[in-house]
mmCIF file of N, CA and C in Angstrom:
data_model
loop_
_atom_site.group_PDB
_atom_site.id
_atom_site.type_symbol
_atom_site.label_atom_id
_atom_site.label_comp_id
_atom_site.label_asym_id
_atom_site.label_seq_id
_atom_site.Cartn_x
_atom_site.Cartn_y
_atom_site.Cartn_z
ATOM 1 N N MET A 1 -28.603 15.191 -1.053
ATOM 2 C CA MET A 1 -27.710 14.653 -2.054
ATOM 3 C C MET A 1 -26.374 15.400 -2.056
ATOM 4 N N LYS A 2 -26.447 16.736 -1.932
ATOM 5 C CA LYS A 2 -25.226 17.542 -1.918
ATOM 6 C C LYS A 2 -24.325 17.131 -0.759
ATOM 7 N N ARG A 3 -24.936 16.844 0.391
ATOM 8 C CA ARG A 3 -24.146 16.425 1.552
ATOM 9 C C ARG A 3 -23.511 15.068 1.315
ATOM 10 N N MET A 4 -24.224 14.159 0.647
ATOM 11 C CA MET A 4 -23.672 12.844 0.381
ATOM 12 C C MET A 4 -22.463 12.961 -0.542
ATOM 13 N N VAL A 5 -22.547 13.825 -1.554
ATOM 14 C CA VAL A 5 -21.415 14.040 -2.458
ATOM 15 C C VAL A 5 -20.253 14.639 -1.688
ATOM 16 N N LEU A 6 -20.519 15.640 -0.840
ATOM 17 C CA LEU A 6 -19.473 16.240 -0.028
ATOM 18 C C LEU A 6 -18.813 15.189 0.846
ATOM 19 N N PHE A 7 -19.623 14.361 1.501
ATOM 20 C CA PHE A 7 -19.062 13.355 2.383
ATOM 21 C C PHE A 7 -18.215 12.361 1.607
ATOM 22 N N SER A 8 -18.696 11.957 0.430
ATOM 23 C CA SER A 8 -17.919 11.025 -0.392
ATOM 24 C C SER A 8 -16.570 11.635 -0.734
ATOM 25 N N CYS A 9 -16.564 12.920 -1.049
ATOM 26 C CA CYS A 9 -15.297 13.603 -1.335
ATOM 27 C C CYS A 9 -14.408 13.618 -0.108
ATOM 28 N N LEU A 10 -14.979 13.843 1.057
ATOM 29 C CA LEU A 10 -14.190 13.868 2.286
ATOM 30 C C LEU A 10 -13.542 12.519 2.533
ATOM 31 N N ILE A 11 -14.284 11.447 2.283
ATOM 32 C CA ILE A 11 -13.720 10.117 2.484
ATOM 33 C C ILE A 11 -12.557 9.897 1.534
ATOM 34 N N LEU A 12 -12.739 10.256 0.278
ATOM 35 C CA LEU A 12 -11.691 10.039 -0.709
ATOM 36 C C LEU A 12 -10.471 10.887 -0.432
ATOM 37 N N MET A 13 -10.649 12.104 0.059
ATOM 38 C CA MET A 13 -9.536 13.016 0.283
ATOM 39 C C MET A 13 -8.963 12.901 1.682
ATOM 40 N N GLY A 14 -9.720 12.407 2.628
ATOM 41 C CA GLY A 14 -9.334 12.492 4.024
ATOM 42 C C GLY A 14 -8.182 11.621 4.442
ATOM 43 N N CYS A 15 -7.723 10.745 3.595
ATOM 44 C CA CYS A 15 -6.676 9.815 4.008
ATOM 45 C C CYS A 15 -5.273 10.285 3.695
ATOM 46 N N HIS A 16 -5.113 11.434 3.048
ATOM 47 C CA HIS A 16 -3.790 11.847 2.617
ATOM 48 C C HIS A 16 -3.558 13.313 2.923
ATOM 49 N N GLY A 17 -2.313 13.721 2.881
ATOM 50 C CA GLY A 17 -2.003 15.123 3.095
ATOM 51 C C GLY A 17 -0.518 15.342 3.196
ATOM 52 N N GLU A 18 -0.133 16.573 3.522
ATOM 53 C CA GLU A 18 1.279 16.920 3.544
ATOM 54 C C GLU A 18 1.751 17.502 4.871
ATOM 55 N N ALA A 19 0.854 17.989 5.723
ATOM 56 C CA ALA A 19 1.306 18.693 6.915
ATOM 57 C C ALA A 19 0.499 18.286 8.129
ATOM 58 N N LEU A 20 1.088 18.458 9.292
ATOM 59 C CA LEU A 20 0.400 18.156 10.535
ATOM 60 C C LEU A 20 0.090 19.415 11.324
ATOM 61 N N SER A 21 0.095 20.547 10.695
ATOM 62 C CA SER A 21 -0.238 21.762 11.416
ATOM 63 C C SER A 21 -1.067 22.662 10.529
ATOM 64 N N GLY A 22 -1.733 23.623 11.134
ATOM 65 C CA GLY A 22 -2.572 24.545 10.396
ATOM 66 C C GLY A 22 -3.270 25.455 11.381
ATOM 67 N N THR A 23 -4.285 26.136 10.928
ATOM 68 C CA THR A 23 -5.079 26.951 11.821
ATOM 69 C C THR A 23 -6.538 26.611 11.603
ATOM 70 N N HIS A 24 -7.321 26.769 12.621
ATOM 71 C CA HIS A 24 -8.749 26.545 12.526
ATOM 72 C C HIS A 24 -9.428 27.898 12.572
ATOM 73 N N GLN A 25 -10.687 27.952 12.164
ATOM 74 C CA GLN A 25 -11.378 29.232 12.070
ATOM 75 C C GLN A 25 -11.446 29.977 13.398
ATOM 76 N N ASN A 26 -11.230 29.266 14.501
ATOM 77 C CA ASN A 26 -11.218 29.961 15.785
ATOM 78 C C ASN A 26 -9.898 30.696 16.022
ATOM 79 N N GLY A 27 -8.970 30.602 15.051
ATOM 80 C CA GLY A 27 -7.715 31.337 15.140
ATOM 81 C C GLY A 27 -6.603 30.594 15.845
ATOM 82 N N GLY A 28 -6.897 29.473 16.462
ATOM 83 C CA GLY A 28 -5.877 28.741 17.186
ATOM 84 C C GLY A 28 -5.054 27.855 16.272
ATOM 85 N N ALA A 29 -3.792 27.692 16.597
ATOM 86 C CA ALA A 29 -2.938 26.806 15.817
ATOM 87 C C ALA A 29 -3.267 25.365 16.171
ATOM 88 N N LEU A 30 -3.181 24.507 15.187
ATOM 89 C CA LEU A 30 -3.447 23.094 15.406
ATOM 90 C C LEU A 30 -2.139 22.331 15.460
ATOM 91 N N SER A 31 -2.137 21.276 16.237
ATOM 92 C CA SER A 31 -1.002 20.365 16.274
ATOM 93 C C SER A 31 -1.542 19.022 16.700
ATOM 94 N N ILE A 32 -0.704 18.021 16.661
ATOM 95 C CA ILE A 32 -1.147 16.699 17.113
ATOM 96 C C ILE A 32 -1.626 16.781 18.553
ATOM 97 N N GLU A 33 -0.931 17.560 19.376
ATOM 98 C CA GLU A 33 -1.305 17.661 20.779
ATOM 99 C C GLU A 33 -2.648 18.367 20.968
ATOM 100 N N ALA A 34 -2.993 19.293 20.072
ATOM 101 C CA ALA A 34 -4.211 20.083 20.227
ATOM 102 C C ALA A 34 -5.453 19.302 19.817
ATOM 103 N N ALA A 35 -5.328 18.397 18.890
ATOM 104 C CA ALA A 35 -6.475 17.625 18.428
ATOM 105 C C ALA A 35 -6.515 16.308 19.187
ATOM 106 N N ASP A 36 -7.702 15.765 19.272
ATOM 107 C CA ASP A 36 -7.833 14.489 19.956
ATOM 108 C C ASP A 36 -7.279 13.336 19.124
ATOM 109 N N THR A 37 -7.663 13.241 17.865
ATOM 110 C CA THR A 37 -7.206 12.156 17.000
ATOM 111 C C THR A 37 -6.948 12.719 15.614
ATOM 112 N N ILE A 38 -5.798 12.398 15.042
ATOM 113 C CA ILE A 38 -5.426 12.912 13.739
ATOM 114 C C ILE A 38 -5.061 11.752 12.818
ATOM 115 N N GLU A 39 -5.610 11.787 11.613
ATOM 116 C CA GLU A 39 -5.195 10.837 10.596
ATOM 117 C C GLU A 39 -3.968 11.425 9.927
ATOM 118 N N SER A 40 -2.839 10.772 10.087
ATOM 119 C CA SER A 40 -1.557 11.292 9.626
ATOM 120 C C SER A 40 -1.514 11.434 8.112
ATOM 121 N N PRO A 41 -0.908 12.521 7.642
ATOM 122 C CA PRO A 41 -0.768 12.702 6.206
ATOM 123 C C PRO A 41 0.095 11.601 5.595
ATOM 124 N N VAL A 42 -0.145 11.338 4.370
ATOM 125 C CA VAL A 42 0.583 10.406 3.523
ATOM 126 C C VAL A 42 0.442 8.957 3.985
ATOM 127 N N SER A 43 0.878 8.624 5.187
ATOM 128 C CA SER A 43 0.882 7.219 5.624
ATOM 129 C C SER A 43 -0.491 6.721 6.042
ATOM 130 N N GLY A 44 -1.376 7.617 6.445
ATOM 131 C CA GLY A 44 -2.680 7.190 6.931
ATOM 132 C C GLY A 44 -2.643 6.697 8.371
ATOM 133 N N GLU A 45 -1.477 6.768 9.022
ATOM 134 C CA GLU A 45 -1.357 6.351 10.414
ATOM 135 C C GLU A 45 -2.224 7.248 11.288
ATOM 136 N N ILE A 46 -2.860 6.661 12.282
ATOM 137 C CA ILE A 46 -3.721 7.413 13.187
ATOM 138 C C ILE A 46 -2.925 7.811 14.420
ATOM 139 N N LYS A 47 -2.871 9.112 14.685
ATOM 140 C CA LYS A 47 -2.190 9.631 15.873
ATOM 141 C C LYS A 47 -3.216 9.766 16.995
ATOM 142 N N ASN A 48 -2.798 9.524 18.203
ATOM 143 C CA ASN A 48 -3.647 9.633 19.397
ATOM 144 C C ASN A 48 -4.849 8.694 19.322
ATOM 145 N N LEU A 49 -4.634 7.501 18.783
ATOM 146 C CA LEU A 49 -5.715 6.522 18.653
ATOM 147 C C LEU A 49 -6.298 6.147 20.010
ATOM 148 N N GLU A 50 -5.474 6.186 21.042
ATOM 149 C CA GLU A 50 -5.967 5.843 22.384
ATOM 150 C C GLU A 50 -7.089 6.799 22.818
ATOM 151 N N ARG A 51 -7.039 8.038 22.376
ATOM 152 C CA ARG A 51 -8.114 8.988 22.715
ATOM 153 C C ARG A 51 -9.422 8.570 22.036
ATOM 154 N N PHE A 52 -9.333 8.114 20.798
ATOM 155 C CA PHE A 52 -10.529 7.633 20.114
ATOM 156 C C PHE A 52 -11.059 6.372 20.794
ATOM 157 N N GLN A 53 -10.169 5.491 21.228
ATOM 158 C CA GLN A 53 -10.594 4.274 21.945
ATOM 159 C C GLN A 53 -11.335 4.652 23.231
ATOM 160 N N ARG A 54 -10.886 5.705 23.909
ATOM 161 C CA ARG A 54 -11.574 6.173 25.117
ATOM 162 C C ARG A 54 -12.972 6.693 24.766
ATOM 163 N N PHE A 55 -13.090 7.385 23.623
ATOM 164 C CA PHE A 55 -14.396 7.839 23.155
ATOM 165 C C PHE A 55 -15.317 6.638 22.931
ATOM 166 N N LEU A 56 -14.806 5.578 22.300
ATOM 167 C CA LEU A 56 -15.597 4.365 22.075
ATOM 168 C C LEU A 56 -16.037 3.730 23.387
ATOM 169 N N THR A 57 -15.126 3.676 24.344
ATOM 170 C CA THR A 57 -15.471 3.125 25.662
ATOM 171 C C THR A 57 -16.590 3.937 26.300
ATOM 172 N N ASN A 58 -16.465 5.257 26.263
ATOM 173 C CA ASN A 58 -17.509 6.118 26.821
ATOM 174 C C ASN A 58 -18.826 5.931 26.083
ATOM 175 N N PHE A 59 -18.779 5.793 24.776
ATOM 176 C CA PHE A 59 -19.992 5.545 23.993
ATOM 177 C C PHE A 59 -20.648 4.239 24.444
ATOM 178 N N ASN A 60 -19.868 3.190 24.570
ATOM 179 C CA ASN A 60 -20.409 1.884 24.972
ATOM 180 C C ASN A 60 -20.961 1.894 26.386
ATOM 181 N N GLN A 61 -20.442 2.782 27.232
ATOM 182 C CA GLN A 61 -20.930 2.896 28.608
ATOM 183 C C GLN A 61 -21.986 3.989 28.753
ATOM 184 N N LYS A 62 -22.392 4.571 27.612
ATOM 185 C CA LYS A 62 -23.415 5.622 27.574
ATOM 186 C C LYS A 62 -23.016 6.857 28.386
ATOM 187 N N GLU A 63 -21.709 7.174 28.377
ATOM 188 C CA GLU A 63 -21.195 8.377 29.027
ATOM 189 C C GLU A 63 -20.896 9.423 27.969
ATOM 190 N N SER A 64 -21.342 10.647 28.184
ATOM 191 C CA SER A 64 -21.129 11.701 27.188
ATOM 192 C C SER A 64 -19.640 11.956 26.995
ATOM 193 N N ASP A 65 -19.291 12.338 25.761
ATOM 194 C CA ASP A 65 -17.906 12.614 25.414
ATOM 195 C C ASP A 65 -17.887 13.426 24.122
ATOM 196 N N ARG A 66 -16.773 14.066 23.873
ATOM 197 C CA ARG A 66 -16.600 14.876 22.669
ATOM 198 C C ARG A 66 -15.160 14.680 22.196
ATOM 199 N N ILE A 67 -15.002 14.542 20.885
ATOM 200 C CA ILE A 67 -13.677 14.335 20.314
ATOM 201 C C ILE A 67 -13.598 15.057 18.975
ATOM 202 N N GLN A 68 -12.414 15.523 18.630
ATOM 203 C CA GLN A 68 -12.187 16.144 17.324
ATOM 204 C C GLN A 68 -11.245 15.263 16.522
ATOM 205 N N LEU A 69 -11.631 14.987 15.289
ATOM 206 C CA LEU A 69 -10.784 14.266 14.346
ATOM 207 C C LEU A 69 -10.297 15.265 13.303
ATOM 208 N N ILE A 70 -9.086 15.081 12.826
ATOM 209 C CA ILE A 70 -8.583 15.912 11.742
ATOM 210 C C ILE A 70 -8.102 14.999 10.634
ATOM 211 N N HIS A 71 -8.645 15.198 9.454
ATOM 212 C CA HIS A 71 -8.233 14.481 8.252
ATOM 213 C C HIS A 71 -7.538 15.507 7.359
ATOM 214 N N TYR A 72 -6.618 15.057 6.521
ATOM 215 C CA TYR A 72 -5.918 15.965 5.621
ATOM 216 C C TYR A 72 -6.161 15.576 4.174
ATOM 217 N N THR A 73 -6.326 16.578 3.325
ATOM 218 C CA THR A 73 -6.473 16.349 1.894
ATOM 219 C C THR A 73 -5.094 16.086 1.287
ATOM 220 N N VAL A 74 -5.053 15.695 0.027
ATOM 221 C CA VAL A 74 -3.772 15.462 -0.636
ATOM 222 C C VAL A 74 -2.953 16.741 -0.722
ATOM 223 N N GLU A 75 -3.621 17.903 -0.673
ATOM 224 C CA GLU A 75 -2.919 19.186 -0.703
ATOM 225 C C GLU A 75 -2.431 19.614 0.678
ATOM 226 N N GLY A 76 -2.829 18.886 1.717
ATOM 227 C CA GLY A 76 -2.407 19.212 3.065
ATOM 228 C C GLY A 76 -3.392 20.063 3.851
ATOM 229 N N ASP A 77 -4.580 20.320 3.294
ATOM 230 C CA ASP A 77 -5.582 21.126 3.991
ATOM 231 C C ASP A 77 -6.325 20.282 5.022
ATOM 232 N N PRO A 78 -6.561 20.828 6.213
ATOM 233 C CA PRO A 78 -7.273 20.066 7.232
ATOM 234 C C PRO A 78 -8.789 20.070 7.003
ATOM 235 N N ILE A 79 -9.398 18.944 7.319
ATOM 236 C CA ILE A 79 -10.855 18.830 7.392
ATOM 237 C C ILE A 79 -11.145 18.350 8.805
ATOM 238 N N PHE A 80 -11.907 19.142 9.530
ATOM 239 C CA PHE A 80 -12.188 18.877 10.928
ATOM 240 C C PHE A 80 -13.508 18.126 11.052
ATOM 241 N N GLN A 81 -13.536 17.162 11.950
ATOM 242 C CA GLN A 81 -14.778 16.459 12.237
ATOM 243 C C GLN A 81 -14.901 16.315 13.749
ATOM 244 N N GLU A 82 -15.970 16.854 14.271
ATOM 245 C CA GLU A 82 -16.222 16.744 15.700
ATOM 246 C C GLU A 82 -17.300 15.708 15.930
ATOM 247 N N LEU A 83 -17.095 14.864 16.937
ATOM 248 C CA LEU A 83 -18.098 13.904 17.375
ATOM 249 C C LEU A 83 -18.480 14.287 18.795
ATOM 250 N N ALA A 84 -19.755 14.568 19.006
ATOM 251 C CA ALA A 84 -20.239 14.945 20.333
ATOM 252 C C ALA A 84 -21.324 13.951 20.733
ATOM 253 N N TYR A 85 -21.033 13.133 21.727
ATOM 254 C CA TYR A 85 -21.967 12.114 22.198
ATOM 255 C C TYR A 85 -22.600 12.597 23.494
ATOM 256 N N ASP A 86 -23.924 12.596 23.543
ATOM 257 C CA ASP A 86 -24.639 13.086 24.716
ATOM 258 C C ASP A 86 -25.211 11.972 25.592
ATOM 259 N N GLY A 87 -24.804 10.735 25.339
ATOM 260 C CA GLY A 87 -25.342 9.598 26.075
ATOM 261 C C GLY A 87 -26.491 8.927 25.331
ATOM 262 N N ASP A 88 -26.931 9.562 24.239
ATOM 263 C CA ASP A 88 -28.031 9.021 23.446
ATOM 264 C C ASP A 88 -27.664 8.953 21.966
ATOM 265 N N VAL A 89 -27.268 10.074 21.375
ATOM 266 C CA VAL A 89 -26.907 10.130 19.960
ATOM 267 C C VAL A 89 -25.563 10.844 19.790
ATOM 268 N N ILE A 90 -24.966 10.654 18.623
ATOM 269 C CA ILE A 90 -23.714 11.318 18.289
ATOM 270 C C ILE A 90 -24.026 12.394 17.258
ATOM 271 N N LYS A 91 -23.708 13.631 17.589
ATOM 272 C CA LYS A 91 -23.803 14.711 16.610
ATOM 273 C C LYS A 91 -22.422 14.866 16.004
ATOM 274 N N THR A 92 -22.345 14.770 14.686
ATOM 275 C CA THR A 92 -21.071 14.954 14.008
ATOM 276 C C THR A 92 -21.137 16.208 13.158
ATOM 277 N N THR A 93 -20.105 17.016 13.255
ATOM 278 C CA THR A 93 -19.989 18.240 12.466
ATOM 279 C C THR A 93 -18.719 18.143 11.648
ATOM 280 N N ILE A 94 -18.852 18.321 10.337
ATOM 281 C CA ILE A 94 -17.712 18.273 9.431
ATOM 282 C C ILE A 94 -17.483 19.677 8.900
ATOM 283 N N ASP A 95 -16.253 20.152 9.068
ATOM 284 C CA ASP A 95 -15.875 21.505 8.691
ATOM 285 C C ASP A 95 -14.787 21.438 7.628
ATOM 286 N N SER A 96 -15.163 21.735 6.398
ATOM 287 C CA SER A 96 -14.189 21.739 5.304
ATOM 288 C C SER A 96 -13.843 23.165 4.872
ATOM 289 N N SER A 97 -14.064 24.134 5.756
ATOM 290 C CA SER A 97 -13.868 25.541 5.397
ATOM 291 C C SER A 97 -12.418 25.895 5.078
ATOM 292 N N GLU A 98 -11.470 25.079 5.518
ATOM 293 C CA GLU A 98 -10.067 25.361 5.233
ATOM 294 C C GLU A 98 -9.510 24.513 4.097
ATOM 295 N N ASP A 99 -10.389 23.781 3.422
ATOM 296 C CA ASP A 99 -9.999 22.979 2.266
ATOM 297 C C ASP A 99 -10.076 23.870 1.030
ATOM 298 N N ALA A 100 -8.932 24.273 0.517
ATOM 299 C CA ALA A 100 -8.872 25.224 -0.592
ATOM 300 C C ALA A 100 -9.598 24.736 -1.839
ATOM 301 N N TYR A 101 -9.656 23.430 -2.052
ATOM 302 C CA TYR A 101 -10.287 22.892 -3.255
ATOM 303 C C TYR A 101 -11.645 22.257 -2.979
ATOM 304 N N GLY A 102 -12.106 22.309 -1.739
ATOM 305 C CA GLY A 102 -13.382 21.708 -1.379
ATOM 306 C C GLY A 102 -14.521 22.711 -1.409
ATOM 307 N N SER A 103 -15.642 22.289 -0.882
ATOM 308 C CA SER A 103 -16.851 23.123 -0.897
ATOM 309 C C SER A 103 -16.799 24.239 0.141
ATOM 310 N N GLY A 104 -15.974 24.071 1.170
ATOM 311 C CA GLY A 104 -15.900 25.074 2.223
ATOM 312 C C GLY A 104 -17.072 25.051 3.179
ATOM 313 N N GLU A 105 -17.880 24.004 3.099
ATOM 314 C CA GLU A 105 -19.080 23.916 3.932
ATOM 315 C C GLU A 105 -18.778 23.407 5.338
ATOM 316 N N ILE A 106 -19.662 23.782 6.228
ATOM 317 C CA ILE A 106 -19.691 23.208 7.571
ATOM 318 C C ILE A 106 -21.097 22.635 7.721
ATOM 319 N N TRP A 107 -21.193 21.349 8.012
ATOM 320 C CA TRP A 107 -22.522 20.756 8.160
ATOM 321 C C TRP A 107 -22.516 19.700 9.257
ATOM 322 N N SER A 108 -23.684 19.416 9.758
ATOM 323 C CA SER A 108 -23.831 18.478 10.865
ATOM 324 C C SER A 108 -24.937 17.474 10.571
ATOM 325 N N THR A 109 -24.842 16.344 11.228
ATOM 326 C CA THR A 109 -25.894 15.354 11.206
ATOM 327 C C THR A 109 -25.846 14.600 12.535
ATOM 328 N N VAL A 110 -26.874 13.847 12.803
ATOM 329 C CA VAL A 110 -26.966 13.064 14.030
ATOM 330 C C VAL A 110 -26.947 11.585 13.657
ATOM 331 N N CYS A 111 -26.143 10.809 14.398
ATOM 332 C CA CYS A 111 -26.004 9.378 14.134
ATOM 333 C C CYS A 111 -26.313 8.587 15.397
ATOM 334 N N GLY A 112 -26.724 7.353 15.190
ATOM 335 C CA GLY A 112 -27.123 6.521 16.315
ATOM 336 C C GLY A 112 -26.009 5.747 16.970
ATOM 337 N N GLU A 113 -24.985 5.374 16.202
ATOM 338 C CA GLU A 113 -23.932 4.543 16.795
ATOM 339 C C GLU A 113 -22.633 4.649 16.021
ATOM 340 N N VAL A 114 -21.570 4.227 16.671
ATOM 341 C CA VAL A 114 -20.262 4.100 16.038
ATOM 342 C C VAL A 114 -19.900 2.623 16.112
ATOM 343 N N LYS A 115 -19.447 2.098 14.991
ATOM 344 C CA LYS A 115 -19.138 0.665 14.905
ATOM 345 C C LYS A 115 -17.747 0.449 14.331
ATOM 346 N N GLU A 116 -17.167 -0.661 14.714
ATOM 347 C CA GLU A 116 -15.916 -1.117 14.125
ATOM 348 C C GLU A 116 -16.256 -2.257 13.172
ATOM 349 N N LYS A 117 -15.767 -2.142 11.932
ATOM 350 C CA LYS A 117 -15.982 -3.193 10.932
ATOM 351 C C LYS A 117 -14.620 -3.730 10.518
ATOM 352 N N LYS A 118 -14.436 -5.041 10.640
ATOM 353 C CA LYS A 118 -13.186 -5.671 10.212
ATOM 354 C C LYS A 118 -13.235 -5.885 8.704
ATOM 355 N N THR A 119 -12.187 -5.452 8.018
ATOM 356 C CA THR A 119 -12.078 -5.636 6.577
ATOM 357 C C THR A 119 -10.687 -6.180 6.265
ATOM 358 N N THR A 120 -10.435 -6.439 5.004
ATOM 359 C CA THR A 120 -9.104 -6.902 4.612
ATOM 360 C C THR A 120 -8.058 -5.808 4.794
ATOM 361 N N LYS A 121 -8.479 -4.549 4.841
ATOM 362 C CA LYS A 121 -7.554 -3.417 5.022
ATOM 363 C C LYS A 121 -7.242 -3.158 6.487
ATOM 364 N N GLY A 122 -8.100 -3.643 7.375
ATOM 365 C CA GLY A 122 -7.935 -3.394 8.803
ATOM 366 C C GLY A 122 -9.282 -3.162 9.453
ATOM 367 N N SER A 123 -9.317 -2.297 10.446
ATOM 368 C CA SER A 123 -10.556 -1.973 11.153
ATOM 369 C C SER A 123 -11.076 -0.630 10.666
ATOM 370 N N GLU A 124 -12.286 -0.639 10.111
ATOM 371 C CA GLU A 124 -12.951 0.598 9.712
ATOM 372 C C GLU A 124 -13.830 1.053 10.859
ATOM 373 N N TYR A 125 -13.750 2.319 11.203
ATOM 374 C CA TYR A 125 -14.622 2.896 12.217
ATOM 375 C C TYR A 125 -15.629 3.776 11.497
ATOM 376 N N VAL A 126 -16.904 3.485 11.686
ATOM 377 C CA VAL A 126 -17.967 4.178 10.962
ATOM 378 C C VAL A 126 -19.062 4.641 11.920
ATOM 379 N N LEU A 127 -19.675 5.754 11.570
ATOM 380 C CA LEU A 127 -20.903 6.185 12.233
ATOM 381 C C LEU A 127 -22.045 5.584 11.443
ATOM 382 N N ARG A 128 -23.061 5.053 12.143
ATOM 383 C CA ARG A 128 -24.190 4.421 11.467
ATOM 384 C C ARG A 128 -25.490 5.044 11.937
ATOM 385 N N ASP A 129 -26.529 4.739 11.183
ATOM 386 C CA ASP A 129 -27.875 5.232 11.495
ATOM 387 C C ASP A 129 -27.902 6.752 11.576
ATOM 388 N N CYS A 130 -27.323 7.382 10.576
ATOM 389 C CA CYS A 130 -27.266 8.840 10.531
ATOM 390 C C CYS A 130 -28.494 9.399 9.818
ATOM 391 N N GLU A 131 -28.880 10.617 10.190
ATOM 392 C CA GLU A 131 -30.044 11.260 9.581
ATOM 393 C C GLU A 131 -29.861 11.482 8.088
ATOM 394 N N ASP A 132 -28.702 11.987 7.682
ATOM 395 C CA ASP A 132 -28.483 12.377 6.292
ATOM 396 C C ASP A 132 -27.651 11.388 5.493
ATOM 397 N N LEU A 133 -27.057 10.424 6.163
ATOM 398 C CA LEU A 133 -26.197 9.439 5.512
ATOM 399 C C LEU A 133 -26.493 8.073 6.100
ATOM 400 N N GLU A 134 -26.336 7.056 5.279
ATOM 401 C CA GLU A 134 -26.500 5.711 5.802
ATOM 402 C C GLU A 134 -25.342 5.355 6.725
ATOM 403 N N GLU A 135 -24.128 5.726 6.273
ATOM 404 C CA GLU A 135 -22.927 5.380 7.015
ATOM 405 C C GLU A 135 -21.879 6.461 6.780
ATOM 406 N N ASN A 136 -21.091 6.765 7.795
ATOM 407 C CA ASN A 136 -20.084 7.817 7.730
ATOM 408 C C ASN A 136 -18.753 7.207 8.164
ATOM 409 N N LEU A 137 -17.833 6.983 7.208
ATOM 410 C CA LEU A 137 -16.532 6.423 7.516
ATOM 411 C C LEU A 137 -15.678 7.445 8.236
ATOM 412 N N LEU A 138 -15.184 7.085 9.415
ATOM 413 C CA LEU A 138 -14.314 7.985 10.167
ATOM 414 C C LEU A 138 -12.860 7.800 9.729
ATOM 415 N N PHE A 139 -12.368 6.576 9.818
ATOM 416 C CA PHE A 139 -11.016 6.252 9.367
ATOM 417 C C PHE A 139 -10.817 4.746 9.416
ATOM 418 N N VAL A 140 -9.676 4.296 8.868
ATOM 419 C CA VAL A 140 -9.316 2.886 8.842
ATOM 420 C C VAL A 140 -8.006 2.723 9.597
ATOM 421 N N VAL A 141 -7.968 1.783 10.525
ATOM 422 C CA VAL A 141 -6.733 1.456 11.227
ATOM 423 C C VAL A 141 -6.196 0.182 10.601
ATOM 424 N N SER A 142 -5.044 0.282 9.951
ATOM 425 C CA SER A 142 -4.455 -0.864 9.256
ATOM 426 C C SER A 142 -3.983 -1.907 10.239
ATOM 427 N N GLU A 143 -4.126 -3.170 9.824
ATOM 428 C CA GLU A 143 -3.602 -4.273 10.630
ATOM 429 C C GLU A 143 -2.095 -4.303 10.460
ATOM 430 N N LYS A 144 -1.392 -4.507 11.528
ATOM 431 C CA LYS A 144 0.086 -4.510 11.475
ATOM 432 C C LYS A 144 0.582 -5.904 11.177
#
């Protein structure tokens, strides 16, 4: 239950922010170039979406791949999410340790698939069939 509440908070906070740079616990500086896919602060625009599309292609072809997503809170703090696909399942790790107002937890779960859902807002990308969650919203790509 605690993880579901944390995840719900991540979804609500993950679409907004103030900055595109920061540091991760490994000490390295982050930038758009350093991360695979970043949900842009304020506008919600997705940077490096082509990298995520390549991850989807590899998933559909059952080829292993790994990608890092970065979401920003309204305060500008990064929340990191790694997706690691081994050809069978996707292990996702969410790291909110740099979110000053969040739980600071790092947790993982295993999911069976990633799906695109068309909505009135655009295309939602979600992880499904997860051990600890029914569905895990990654981000929404608005229709232009």
